[in-house]
Each structure stands twice: as structure tokens, then as C-alpha cells.
mmCIF file with all atom_site columns, C-alpha atoms in Angstrom:
data_model
loop_
_atom_site.group_PDB
_atom_site.id
_atom_site.type_symbol
_atom_site.label_atom_id
_atom_site.label_alt_id
_atom_site.label_comp_id
_atom_site.label_asym_id
_atom_site.label_entity_id
_atom_site.label_seq_id
_atom_site.pdbx_PDB_ins_code
_atom_site.Cartn_x
_atom_site.Cartn_y
_atom_site.Cartn_z
_atom_site.occupancy
_atom_site.B_iso_or_equiv
_atom_site.pdbx_formal_charge
_atom_site.auth_seq_id
_atom_site.auth_comp_id
_atom_site.auth_asym_id
_atom_site.auth_atom_id
_atom_site.pdbx_PDB_model_num
ATOM 1   C CA . MET A 1 1   ? 15.311  186.253 21.741  1.00 48.00 ? 881  MET A CA 1
ATOM 2   C CA . SER A 1 2   ? 18.286  189.355 22.065  1.00 48.00 ? 882  SER A CA 1
ATOM 3   C CA . GLY A 1 3   ? 20.475  189.691 25.057  1.00 50.00 ? 883  GLY A CA 1
ATOM 4   C CA . SER A 1 4   ? 20.731  186.295 26.462  1.00 49.00 ? 884  SER A CA 1
ATOM 5   C CA . VAL A 1 5   ? 24.098  184.363 25.540  1.00 50.00 ? 885  VAL A CA 1
ATOM 6   C CA . LYS A 1 6   ? 24.660  180.813 25.209  1.00 50.00 ? 886  LYS A CA 1
ATOM 7   C CA . GLN A 1 7   ? 26.938  178.619 26.580  1.00 50.00 ? 887  GLN A CA 1
ATOM 8   C CA . PRO A 1 8   ? 28.670  176.423 24.297  1.00 51.00 ? 888  PRO A CA 1
ATOM 9   C CA . ILE A 1 9   ? 28.009  172.755 24.972  1.00 48.00 ? 889  ILE A CA 1
ATOM 10  C CA . GLU A 1 10  ? 30.605  169.631 24.636  1.00 49.00 ? 890  GLU A CA 1
ATOM 11  C CA . ARG A 1 11  ? 28.728  166.365 24.072  1.00 50.00 ? 891  ARG A CA 1
ATOM 12  C CA . ARG A 1 12  ? 30.097  163.055 25.293  1.00 49.00 ? 892  ARG A CA 1
ATOM 13  C CA . GLY A 1 13  ? 28.027  160.251 24.582  1.00 46.00 ? 893  GLY A CA 1
ATOM 14  C CA . ASP A 1 14  ? 25.016  161.172 26.680  1.00 46.00 ? 894  ASP A CA 1
ATOM 15  C CA . LEU A 1 15  ? 26.793  163.268 29.102  1.00 49.00 ? 895  LEU A CA 1
ATOM 16  C CA . SER A 1 16  ? 26.614  167.246 28.777  1.00 48.00 ? 896  SER A CA 1
ATOM 17  C CA . LEU A 1 17  ? 28.145  169.802 30.557  1.00 48.00 ? 897  LEU A CA 1
ATOM 18  C CA . PRO A 1 18  ? 28.417  173.407 30.093  1.00 50.00 ? 898  PRO A CA 1
ATOM 19  C CA . LEU A 1 19  ? 32.255  174.065 29.505  1.00 46.00 ? 899  LEU A CA 1
ATOM 20  C CA . THR A 1 20  ? 32.335  176.437 32.551  1.00 46.00 ? 900  THR A CA 1
ATOM 21  C CA . VAL A 1 21  ? 31.426  173.785 34.789  1.00 44.00 ? 901  VAL A CA 1
ATOM 22  C CA . ARG A 1 22  ? 33.521  171.068 33.098  1.00 46.00 ? 902  ARG A CA 1
ATOM 23  C CA . ARG A 1 23  ? 36.403  173.579 33.918  1.00 47.00 ? 903  ARG A CA 1
ATOM 24  C CA . LYS A 1 24  ? 35.692  173.401 37.676  1.00 48.00 ? 904  LYS A CA 1
ATOM 25  C CA . VAL A 1 25  ? 35.234  169.721 37.526  1.00 46.00 ? 905  VAL A CA 1
ATOM 26  C CA . PRO A 1 26  ? 37.879  167.817 35.909  1.00 51.00 ? 906  PRO A CA 1
ATOM 27  C CA . VAL A 1 27  ? 37.579  164.540 33.649  1.00 49.00 ? 907  VAL A CA 1
ATOM 28  C CA . ASN A 1 28  ? 39.951  162.878 36.160  1.00 53.00 ? 908  ASN A CA 1
ATOM 29  C CA . THR A 1 29  ? 37.943  163.258 39.156  1.00 51.00 ? 909  THR A CA 1
ATOM 30  C CA . MET A 1 30  ? 35.338  161.033 37.699  1.00 50.00 ? 910  MET A CA 1
ATOM 31  C CA . HIS A 1 31  ? 38.151  158.425 36.947  1.00 52.00 ? 911  HIS A CA 1
ATOM 32  C CA . ILE A 1 32  ? 38.771  158.771 40.701  1.00 53.00 ? 912  ILE A CA 1
ATOM 33  C CA . PHE A 1 33  ? 35.378  158.175 42.170  1.00 48.00 ? 913  PHE A CA 1
ATOM 34  C CA . CYS A 1 34  ? 34.877  155.104 39.529  1.00 51.00 ? 914  CYS A CA 1
ATOM 35  C CA . LYS A 1 35  ? 38.011  153.573 40.836  1.00 54.00 ? 915  LYS A CA 1
ATOM 36  C CA . ALA A 1 36  ? 37.043  154.513 44.918  1.00 51.00 ? 916  ALA A CA 1
ATOM 37  C CA . GLY A 1 37  ? 33.571  152.707 44.109  1.00 50.00 ? 917  GLY A CA 1
ATOM 38  C CA . ARG A 1 38  ? 35.618  149.792 42.815  1.00 55.00 ? 918  ARG A CA 1
ATOM 39  C CA . THR A 1 39  ? 37.802  149.229 45.496  1.00 54.00 ? 919  THR A CA 1
ATOM 40  C CA . LEU A 1 40  ? 35.207  149.482 48.328  1.00 46.00 ? 920  LEU A CA 1
ATOM 41  C CA . GLY A 1 41  ? 33.364  147.013 46.049  1.00 51.00 ? 921  GLY A CA 1
ATOM 42  C CA . MET A 1 42  ? 36.075  144.502 46.109  1.00 53.00 ? 922  MET A CA 1
ATOM 43  C CA . ALA A 1 43  ? 36.223  145.241 50.482  1.00 49.00 ? 923  ALA A CA 1
ATOM 44  C CA . PHE A 1 44  ? 32.809  144.400 50.822  1.00 46.00 ? 924  PHE A CA 1
ATOM 45  C CA . VAL A 1 45  ? 33.152  141.257 48.613  1.00 48.00 ? 925  VAL A CA 1
ATOM 46  C CA . ALA A 1 46  ? 36.289  140.445 50.536  1.00 51.00 ? 926  ALA A CA 1
ATOM 47  C CA . THR A 1 47  ? 34.702  140.738 53.749  1.00 54.00 ? 927  THR A CA 1
ATOM 48  C CA . GLY A 1 48  ? 31.755  138.563 52.605  1.00 55.00 ? 928  GLY A CA 1
ATOM 49  C CA . ARG A 1 49  ? 34.020  135.824 51.710  1.00 55.00 ? 929  ARG A CA 1
ATOM 50  C CA . MET A 1 50  ? 35.989  135.978 54.942  1.00 55.00 ? 930  MET A CA 1
ATOM 51  C CA . GLU A 1 51  ? 32.798  135.302 56.831  1.00 58.00 ? 931  GLU A CA 1
ATOM 52  C CA . TRP A 1 52  ? 31.257  132.695 54.491  1.00 55.00 ? 932  TRP A CA 1
ATOM 53  C CA . LEU A 1 53  ? 34.520  130.575 54.992  1.00 52.00 ? 933  LEU A CA 1
ATOM 54  C CA . TRP A 1 54  ? 34.398  131.396 58.869  1.00 53.00 ? 934  TRP A CA 1
ATOM 55  C CA . GLN A 1 55  ? 30.386  129.926 58.816  1.00 58.00 ? 935  GLN A CA 1
ATOM 56  C CA . ARG A 1 56  ? 32.151  126.836 56.625  1.00 55.00 ? 936  ARG A CA 1
ATOM 57  C CA . CYS A 1 57  ? 34.667  125.897 58.539  1.00 58.00 ? 937  CYS A CA 1
ATOM 58  C CA . PRO A 1 58  ? 34.872  127.391 62.441  1.00 58.00 ? 938  PRO A CA 1
ATOM 59  C CA . LYS A 1 59  ? 35.825  124.288 63.940  1.00 58.00 ? 939  LYS A CA 1
ATOM 60  C CA . GLU A 1 60  ? 38.867  123.865 61.857  1.00 63.00 ? 940  GLU A CA 1
ATOM 61  C CA . ALA A 1 61  ? 39.737  127.026 62.896  1.00 61.00 ? 941  ALA A CA 1
ATOM 62  C CA . VAL A 1 62  ? 39.019  126.485 66.988  1.00 62.00 ? 942  VAL A CA 1
ATOM 63  C CA . PHE A 1 63  ? 40.980  123.277 66.235  1.00 64.00 ? 943  PHE A CA 1
ATOM 64  C CA . LEU A 1 64  ? 43.875  125.213 65.128  1.00 70.00 ? 944  LEU A CA 1
ATOM 65  C CA . SER A 1 65  ? 44.116  127.604 67.732  1.00 71.00 ? 945  SER A CA 1
ATOM 66  C CA . VAL A 1 66  ? 43.903  124.847 70.553  1.00 70.00 ? 946  VAL A CA 1
ATOM 67  C CA . PHE A 1 67  ? 46.493  122.957 68.820  1.00 69.00 ? 947  PHE A CA 1
ATOM 68  C CA . ARG A 1 68  ? 49.087  125.945 68.704  1.00 72.00 ? 948  ARG A CA 1
ATOM 69  C CA . SER A 1 69  ? 47.834  126.697 72.418  1.00 75.00 ? 949  SER A CA 1
ATOM 70  C CA . MET A 1 70  ? 48.689  123.293 73.450  1.00 78.00 ? 950  MET A CA 1
ATOM 71  C CA . LEU A 1 71  ? 51.658  122.757 71.465  1.00 74.00 ? 951  LEU A CA 1
ATOM 72  C CA . LEU A 1 72  ? 52.954  125.695 73.350  1.00 74.00 ? 952  LEU A CA 1
ATOM 73  C CA . VAL A 1 73  ? 52.167  124.624 76.466  1.00 74.00 ? 953  VAL A CA 1
ATOM 74  C CA . SER A 1 74  ? 54.194  121.476 75.692  1.00 72.00 ? 954  SER A CA 1
ATOM 75  C CA . CYS A 1 75  ? 57.270  122.720 74.610  1.00 63.00 ? 955  CYS A CA 1
ATOM 76  C CA . LEU A 1 76  ? 57.322  124.831 78.396  1.00 63.00 ? 956  LEU A CA 1
ATOM 77  C CA . LEU A 1 77  ? 57.177  121.858 79.880  1.00 65.00 ? 957  LEU A CA 1
ATOM 78  C CA . LEU A 1 78  ? 59.487  119.860 77.909  1.00 61.00 ? 958  LEU A CA 1
ATOM 79  C CA . VAL A 1 79  ? 62.000  122.590 78.845  1.00 53.00 ? 959  VAL A CA 1
ATOM 80  C CA . LEU A 1 80  ? 61.133  122.901 82.544  1.00 56.00 ? 960  LEU A CA 1
ATOM 81  C CA . SER A 1 81  ? 61.318  119.190 82.746  1.00 57.00 ? 961  SER A CA 1
ATOM 82  C CA . VAL A 1 82  ? 64.549  118.999 81.143  1.00 46.00 ? 962  VAL A CA 1
ATOM 83  C CA . SER A 1 83  ? 65.861  121.630 83.867  1.00 48.00 ? 963  SER A CA 1
ATOM 84  C CA . MET A 1 84  ? 64.576  119.854 86.477  1.00 51.00 ? 964  MET A CA 1
ATOM 85  C CA . TYR A 1 85  ? 65.179  116.047 85.428  1.00 50.00 ? 965  TYR A CA 1
ATOM 86  C CA . PRO A 1 86  ? 67.525  114.835 88.336  1.00 51.00 ? 966  PRO A CA 1
ATOM 87  C CA . GLY A 1 87  ? 65.061  116.229 90.795  1.00 51.00 ? 967  GLY A CA 1
ATOM 88  C CA . LEU A 1 88  ? 61.750  114.578 88.958  1.00 52.00 ? 968  LEU A CA 1
ATOM 89  C CA . GLN A 1 89  ? 64.114  111.505 88.354  1.00 54.00 ? 969  GLN A CA 1
ATOM 90  C CA . SER A 1 90  ? 64.400  111.090 92.110  1.00 55.00 ? 970  SER A CA 1
ATOM 91  C CA . ILE A 1 91  ? 60.604  111.671 92.825  1.00 55.00 ? 971  ILE A CA 1
ATOM 92  C CA . GLY A 1 92  ? 59.860  109.044 90.156  1.00 55.00 ? 972  GLY A CA 1
ATOM 93  C CA . VAL A 1 93  ? 61.779  106.545 92.094  1.00 53.00 ? 973  VAL A CA 1
ATOM 94  C CA . GLN A 1 94  ? 60.375  107.357 95.538  1.00 55.00 ? 974  GLN A CA 1
ATOM 95  C CA . LEU A 1 95  ? 56.912  106.959 94.187  1.00 56.00 ? 975  LEU A CA 1
ATOM 96  C CA . HIS A 1 96  ? 57.511  103.586 92.099  1.00 51.00 ? 976  HIS A CA 1
ATOM 97  C CA . SER A 1 97  ? 59.197  102.264 95.265  1.00 53.00 ? 977  SER A CA 1
ATOM 98  C CA . ALA A 1 98  ? 56.201  103.290 97.455  1.00 53.00 ? 978  ALA A CA 1
ATOM 99  C CA . VAL A 1 99  ? 53.668  102.251 95.046  1.00 55.00 ? 979  VAL A CA 1
ATOM 100 C CA . THR A 1 100 ? 55.269  99.021  93.948  1.00 57.00 ? 980  THR A CA 1
ATOM 101 C CA . GLY A 1 101 ? 57.181  98.053  96.883  1.00 57.00 ? 981  GLY A CA 1
ATOM 102 C CA . SER A 1 102 ? 60.195  97.098  94.597  1.00 62.00 ? 982  SER A CA 1
ATOM 103 C CA . TYR A 1 103 ? 63.543  99.329  93.908  1.00 61.00 ? 983  TYR A CA 1
ATOM 104 C CA . VAL A 1 104 ? 64.490  100.828 90.717  1.00 73.00 ? 984  VAL A CA 1
ATOM 105 C CA . PRO A 1 105 ? 67.993  99.220  90.030  1.00 71.00 ? 985  PRO A CA 1
ATOM 106 C CA . GLY A 1 106 ? 70.861  101.895 89.534  1.00 78.00 ? 986  GLY A CA 1
ATOM 107 C CA . HIS A 1 107 ? 69.412  104.635 91.837  1.00 89.00 ? 987  HIS A CA 1
ATOM 108 C CA . HIS A 1 108 ? 71.894  104.304 94.237  1.00 94.00 ? 988  HIS A CA 1
ATOM 109 C CA . SER A 1 109 ? 75.605  103.681 93.696  1.00 95.00 ? 989  SER A CA 1
ATOM 110 C CA . VAL A 1 110 ? 78.806  102.558 95.811  1.00 97.00 ? 990  VAL A CA 1
ATOM 111 C CA . LEU A 1 111 ? 82.066  104.023 95.100  1.00 97.00 ? 991  LEU A CA 1
ATOM 112 C CA . LEU A 1 112 ? 85.282  102.467 95.667  1.00 97.00 ? 992  LEU A CA 1
ATOM 113 C CA . ILE A 1 113 ? 88.020  105.180 96.414  1.00 97.00 ? 993  ILE A CA 1
ATOM 114 C CA . ASN A 1 114 ? 91.305  104.205 97.518  1.00 95.00 ? 994  ASN A CA 1
ATOM 115 C CA . SER A 1 115 ? 93.715  106.290 99.487  1.00 95.00 ? 995  SER A CA 1
ATOM 116 C CA . PRO A 1 116 ? 97.499  106.007 100.848 1.00 94.00 ? 996  PRO A CA 1
ATOM 117 C CA . ASN A 1 117 ? 96.675  106.266 104.495 1.00 94.00 ? 997  ASN A CA 1
ATOM 118 C CA . LYS A 1 118 ? 94.011  105.781 107.217 1.00 94.00 ? 998  LYS A CA 1
ATOM 119 C CA . GLN A 1 119 ? 94.126  109.477 108.399 1.00 95.00 ? 999  GLN A CA 1
ATOM 120 C CA . ALA A 1 120 ? 93.796  110.676 104.476 1.00 95.00 ? 1000 ALA A CA 1
ATOM 121 C CA . ALA A 1 121 ? 90.722  108.702 103.972 1.00 96.00 ? 1001 ALA A CA 1
ATOM 122 C CA . LYS A 1 122 ? 89.107  109.719 106.819 1.00 96.00 ? 1002 LYS A CA 1
ATOM 123 C CA . ASP A 1 123 ? 89.741  113.593 105.895 1.00 96.00 ? 1003 ASP A CA 1
ATOM 124 C CA . ILE A 1 124 ? 88.570  112.990 102.872 1.00 97.00 ? 1004 ILE A CA 1
ATOM 125 C CA . GLY A 1 125 ? 85.582  110.894 103.771 1.00 97.00 ? 1005 GLY A CA 1
ATOM 126 C CA . ARG A 1 126 ? 84.390  113.536 106.470 1.00 97.00 ? 1006 ARG A CA 1
ATOM 127 C CA . ALA A 1 127 ? 84.539  116.107 103.829 1.00 97.00 ? 1007 ALA A CA 1
ATOM 128 C CA . ILE A 1 128 ? 82.415  114.383 101.440 1.00 97.00 ? 1008 ILE A CA 1
ATOM 129 C CA . MET A 1 129 ? 79.780  113.639 103.976 1.00 96.00 ? 1009 MET A CA 1
ATOM 130 C CA . GLU A 1 130 ? 79.865  117.725 105.221 1.00 96.00 ? 1010 GLU A CA 1
ATOM 131 C CA . ARG A 1 131 ? 78.796  118.340 101.487 1.00 95.00 ? 1011 ARG A CA 1
ATOM 132 C CA . ARG A 1 132 ? 75.951  115.937 102.059 1.00 95.00 ? 1012 ARG A CA 1
ATOM 133 C CA . LEU A 1 133 ? 77.495  113.812 98.785  1.00 96.00 ? 1013 LEU A CA 1
ATOM 134 C CA . ALA A 1 134 ? 77.228  110.772 100.515 1.00 97.00 ? 1014 ALA A CA 1
ATOM 135 C CA . ALA A 1 135 ? 75.103  108.902 103.124 1.00 96.00 ? 1015 ALA A CA 1
ATOM 136 C CA . SER A 1 136 ? 77.372  106.372 104.498 1.00 96.00 ? 1016 SER A CA 1
ATOM 137 C CA . ILE A 1 137 ? 81.344  105.881 103.977 1.00 97.00 ? 1017 ILE A CA 1
ATOM 138 C CA . ASN A 1 138 ? 83.202  103.123 105.332 1.00 97.00 ? 1018 ASN A CA 1
ATOM 139 C CA . ILE A 1 139 ? 86.941  102.756 105.558 1.00 97.00 ? 1019 ILE A CA 1
ATOM 140 C CA . LEU A 1 140 ? 88.560  99.420  105.218 1.00 94.00 ? 1020 LEU A CA 1
ATOM 141 C CA . SER A 1 141 ? 91.237  98.031  106.639 1.00 85.00 ? 1021 SER A CA 1
ATOM 142 C CA . ARG A 1 142 ? 94.694  98.323  105.157 1.00 86.00 ? 1022 ARG A CA 1
ATOM 143 C CA . THR A 1 143 ? 95.244  96.375  102.182 1.00 90.00 ? 1023 THR A CA 1
ATOM 144 C CA . SER A 1 144 ? 97.715  94.848  100.036 1.00 91.00 ? 1024 SER A CA 1
ATOM 145 C CA . THR A 1 145 ? 97.787  96.368  96.787  1.00 91.00 ? 1025 THR A CA 1
ATOM 146 C CA . MET A 1 146 ? 99.666  95.339  93.160  1.00 93.00 ? 1026 MET A CA 1
ATOM 147 C CA . TYR A 1 147 ? 99.320  97.842  90.107  1.00 90.00 ? 1027 TYR A CA 1
ATOM 148 C CA . TYR A 1 148 ? 101.274 99.030  87.373  1.00 90.00 ? 1028 TYR A CA 1
ATOM 149 C CA . TRP A 1 149 ? 103.393 102.128 87.369  1.00 86.00 ? 1029 TRP A CA 1
ATOM 150 C CA . ASN A 1 150 ? 105.767 103.173 84.636  1.00 88.00 ? 1030 ASN A CA 1
ATOM 151 C CA . GLY A 1 151 ? 105.658 99.566  83.108  1.00 91.00 ? 1031 GLY A CA 1
ATOM 152 C CA . GLU A 1 152 ? 106.227 97.841  86.291  1.00 94.00 ? 1032 GLU A CA 1
ATOM 153 C CA . ILE A 1 153 ? 104.464 96.142  88.837  1.00 95.00 ? 1033 ILE A CA 1
ATOM 154 C CA . GLN A 1 154 ? 104.410 98.157  92.016  1.00 92.00 ? 1034 GLN A CA 1
ATOM 155 C CA . ASP A 1 155 ? 103.443 96.850  95.451  1.00 93.00 ? 1035 ASP A CA 1
ATOM 156 C CA . ALA A 1 156 ? 101.921 99.208  97.958  1.00 91.00 ? 1036 ALA A CA 1
ATOM 157 C CA . SER A 1 157 ? 99.794  99.197  101.037 1.00 93.00 ? 1037 SER A CA 1
ATOM 158 C CA . GLU A 1 158 ? 96.403  100.993 101.078 1.00 95.00 ? 1038 GLU A CA 1
ATOM 159 C CA . VAL A 1 159 ? 93.104  101.908 102.736 1.00 96.00 ? 1039 VAL A CA 1
ATOM 160 C CA . LEU A 1 160 ? 90.029  101.576 100.844 1.00 96.00 ? 1040 LEU A CA 1
ATOM 161 C CA . MET A 1 161 ? 86.704  103.621 101.276 1.00 97.00 ? 1041 MET A CA 1
ATOM 162 C CA . LEU A 1 162 ? 83.304  102.749 100.586 1.00 97.00 ? 1042 LEU A CA 1
ATOM 163 C CA . VAL A 1 163 ? 80.827  105.573 99.539  1.00 97.00 ? 1043 VAL A CA 1
ATOM 164 C CA . LYS A 1 164 ? 77.271  104.795 99.234  1.00 97.00 ? 1044 LYS A CA 1
ATOM 165 C CA . THR A 1 165 ? 75.395  107.591 97.543  1.00 96.00 ? 1045 THR A CA 1
ATOM 166 C CA . LYS A 1 166 ? 72.869  108.578 95.063  1.00 94.00 ? 1046 LYS A CA 1
ATOM 167 C CA . THR A 1 167 ? 73.611  107.646 91.377  1.00 94.00 ? 1047 THR A CA 1
ATOM 168 C CA . SER A 1 168 ? 73.036  111.020 90.636  1.00 92.00 ? 1048 SER A CA 1
ATOM 169 C CA . ARG A 1 169 ? 75.819  112.457 92.783  1.00 94.00 ? 1049 ARG A CA 1
ATOM 170 C CA . ILE A 1 170 ? 78.899  110.360 91.516  1.00 95.00 ? 1050 ILE A CA 1
ATOM 171 C CA . GLN A 1 171 ? 80.439  113.290 89.303  1.00 95.00 ? 1051 GLN A CA 1
ATOM 172 C CA . GLN A 1 172 ? 80.015  115.588 92.002  1.00 95.00 ? 1052 GLN A CA 1
ATOM 173 C CA . VAL A 1 173 ? 81.698  112.928 94.390  1.00 96.00 ? 1053 VAL A CA 1
ATOM 174 C CA . ILE A 1 174 ? 84.727  112.390 91.549  1.00 97.00 ? 1054 ILE A CA 1
ATOM 175 C CA . GLU A 1 175 ? 85.380  115.973 90.933  1.00 96.00 ? 1055 GLU A CA 1
ATOM 176 C CA . TYR A 1 176 ? 85.872  116.787 94.799  1.00 97.00 ? 1056 TYR A CA 1
ATOM 177 C CA . VAL A 1 177 ? 88.153  113.836 95.379  1.00 97.00 ? 1057 VAL A CA 1
ATOM 178 C CA . ARG A 1 178 ? 90.386  114.416 92.636  1.00 96.00 ? 1058 ARG A CA 1
ATOM 179 C CA . SER A 1 179 ? 90.600  117.883 93.669  1.00 96.00 ? 1059 SER A CA 1
ATOM 180 C CA . VAL A 1 180 ? 92.286  116.919 97.104  1.00 96.00 ? 1060 VAL A CA 1
ATOM 181 C CA . HIS A 1 181 ? 93.521  113.380 96.862  1.00 96.00 ? 1061 HIS A CA 1
ATOM 182 C CA . PRO A 1 182 ? 97.016  112.808 97.450  1.00 95.00 ? 1062 PRO A CA 1
ATOM 183 C CA . TYR A 1 183 ? 97.544  110.580 94.653  1.00 92.00 ? 1063 TYR A CA 1
ATOM 184 C CA . GLU A 1 184 ? 97.524  112.282 90.794  1.00 90.00 ? 1064 GLU A CA 1
ATOM 185 C CA . ASN A 1 185 ? 95.290  109.574 89.872  1.00 91.00 ? 1065 ASN A CA 1
ATOM 186 C CA . PRO A 1 186 ? 93.108  108.303 92.201  1.00 94.00 ? 1066 PRO A CA 1
ATOM 187 C CA . GLU A 1 187 ? 91.298  105.295 92.105  1.00 95.00 ? 1067 GLU A CA 1
ATOM 188 C CA . VAL A 1 188 ? 87.684  106.138 92.001  1.00 96.00 ? 1068 VAL A CA 1
ATOM 189 C CA . LEU A 1 189 ? 85.156  103.227 90.652  1.00 97.00 ? 1069 LEU A CA 1
ATOM 190 C CA . SER A 1 190 ? 81.673  103.390 90.853  1.00 96.00 ? 1070 SER A CA 1
ATOM 191 C CA . PHE A 1 191 ? 78.925  100.236 90.918  1.00 96.00 ? 1071 PHE A CA 1
ATOM 192 C CA . PRO A 1 192 ? 75.304  100.648 90.743  1.00 94.00 ? 1072 PRO A CA 1
ATOM 193 C CA . VAL A 1 193 ? 73.174  99.175  93.433  1.00 93.00 ? 1073 VAL A CA 1
ATOM 194 C CA . GLU A 1 194 ? 70.809  96.501  91.688  1.00 90.00 ? 1074 GLU A CA 1
ATOM 195 C CA . ASP A 1 195 ? 68.774  95.635  94.653  1.00 87.00 ? 1075 ASP A CA 1
ATOM 196 C CA . GLY A 1 196 ? 68.608  95.959  98.427  1.00 88.00 ? 1076 GLY A CA 1
ATOM 197 C CA . ASN A 1 197 ? 66.999  96.653  101.432 1.00 90.00 ? 1077 ASN A CA 1
ATOM 198 C CA . LEU A 1 198 ? 64.354  99.388  100.596 1.00 88.00 ? 1078 LEU A CA 1
ATOM 199 C CA . ALA A 1 199 ? 64.196  101.089 103.866 1.00 90.00 ? 1079 ALA A CA 1
ATOM 200 C CA . TYR A 1 200 ? 67.768  101.259 103.953 1.00 92.00 ? 1080 TYR A CA 1
ATOM 201 C CA . MET A 1 201 ? 67.684  102.675 100.543 1.00 89.00 ? 1081 MET A CA 1
ATOM 202 C CA . LYS A 1 202 ? 64.512  105.007 102.014 1.00 89.00 ? 1082 LYS A CA 1
ATOM 203 C CA . TRP A 1 203 ? 67.047  106.567 104.763 1.00 93.00 ? 1083 TRP A CA 1
ATOM 204 C CA . MET A 1 204 ? 69.992  107.079 102.086 1.00 92.00 ? 1084 MET A CA 1
ATOM 205 C CA . ASP A 1 205 ? 67.266  109.045 100.364 1.00 90.00 ? 1085 ASP A CA 1
ATOM 206 C CA . GLU A 1 206 ? 66.393  111.114 103.589 1.00 91.00 ? 1086 GLU A CA 1
ATOM 207 C CA . ALA A 1 207 ? 70.294  111.637 103.943 1.00 93.00 ? 1087 ALA A CA 1
ATOM 208 C CA . ILE A 1 208 ? 70.941  113.105 100.810 1.00 92.00 ? 1088 ILE A CA 1
ATOM 209 C CA . PRO A 1 209 ? 69.671  116.146 99.627  1.00 88.00 ? 1089 PRO A CA 1
ATOM 210 C CA . GLU A 1 210 ? 67.548  116.282 96.361  1.00 77.00 ? 1090 GLU A CA 1
ATOM 211 C CA . ASP A 1 211 ? 69.780  117.228 93.119  1.00 64.00 ? 1091 ASP A CA 1
#
């Protein structure tokens, strides 16, 4: 057959490609196609496994999601409760008294404060009342006092104040008294109220605003 030129053939196994075609399609391309096929197949397998797991345990997945949501809400409520603790405590005490008809011991306190004279006691007492830190203050008559000072027994006359307030307000009263009292180390002692007239306790709660 004259006039026809046969191209050389390269044989690899059962694959026969003309050399001119082989130069245009490198062998590496076949490896890339194979790897891509394997990767795609693994992706399908992984997707099938995820669907299988979801079908096997949808209840567990839903439970975990709900549990995480409830845990987050609980933490938020805990933080909010701590920040509002004094106010919530006061509301709880009032609800307890209204439902049970009994008093919660320690919700109110009486503070004993000394003063060098009646005028100083009035000034301090009025300032405490103006700041809404107490419901009522009694200023007692001048009393005789004995106390140790610089290693010796001292005699003096003083005026005592009885400050009736909420227990949650005690620290505020103490800080204010120390800032204005003429004594370097004033006497401020608190005594919790264990029981009393519920109507009077309710009036005290109304007279002193919420914390």
C-alpha cells in the first residue's frame, strides 16, 4: 500500500495510543482523573455515613442541642440572679410573709449608735432618714457610759440612737456614720430582728426603698 504512512504504536497492557495522541494527552492526566474519582467516591461514602448516623441517633442529637440551649439559659439566669440578689431576696421575704403569715428572721435589724450629745444625734439621724436608709430612729435620753480608752477606764455621758432598718442596708448606714461622726471610732452595733409585729415589718419595707 504505497503512499500511506503508519504511525508507530506504543502498547501498554491493553491500552494502545498513537504517539502523536500520547504527546497531546500526558500520562499524568490519567492519574489526576483517577485521584479525583477516588476523592469524589470517598465524599459520597462520608455523606452516606453521616446520613446513616443521623438516622440511627436523631434523638441523641436533638437532646444534645436542647441540653446546650438550656445550659446557656441557666447560666444567664444565674448571672442575672446574682446581680439582682438583694432585690430578689426582699421580694422573696415579702412573698413568704404574705403566703405563710410568718416573719423571716433576720430580714430587719436594729443598729445601736452612740453620739456625744443630742444635737449630733439628731443631725446624724436626720441625714440617715433623708437617705432612706432607715424606717425609724429613736434618740434616747443621755446615758452614763464607762469604757476603756488608752488602757484606762473612762466615764462619759452619751446619747444613744436606735436605727431600725433592713439588714441589707446595714453596711450603708455604717459607712455613712463613720464618714460624719465626731468620734474617731464610733459605736455602731447591729442586732437582727428575730420576730415582731408583721404589720410593722411591712411598714418598714414600704418606708425603705428596694436595694
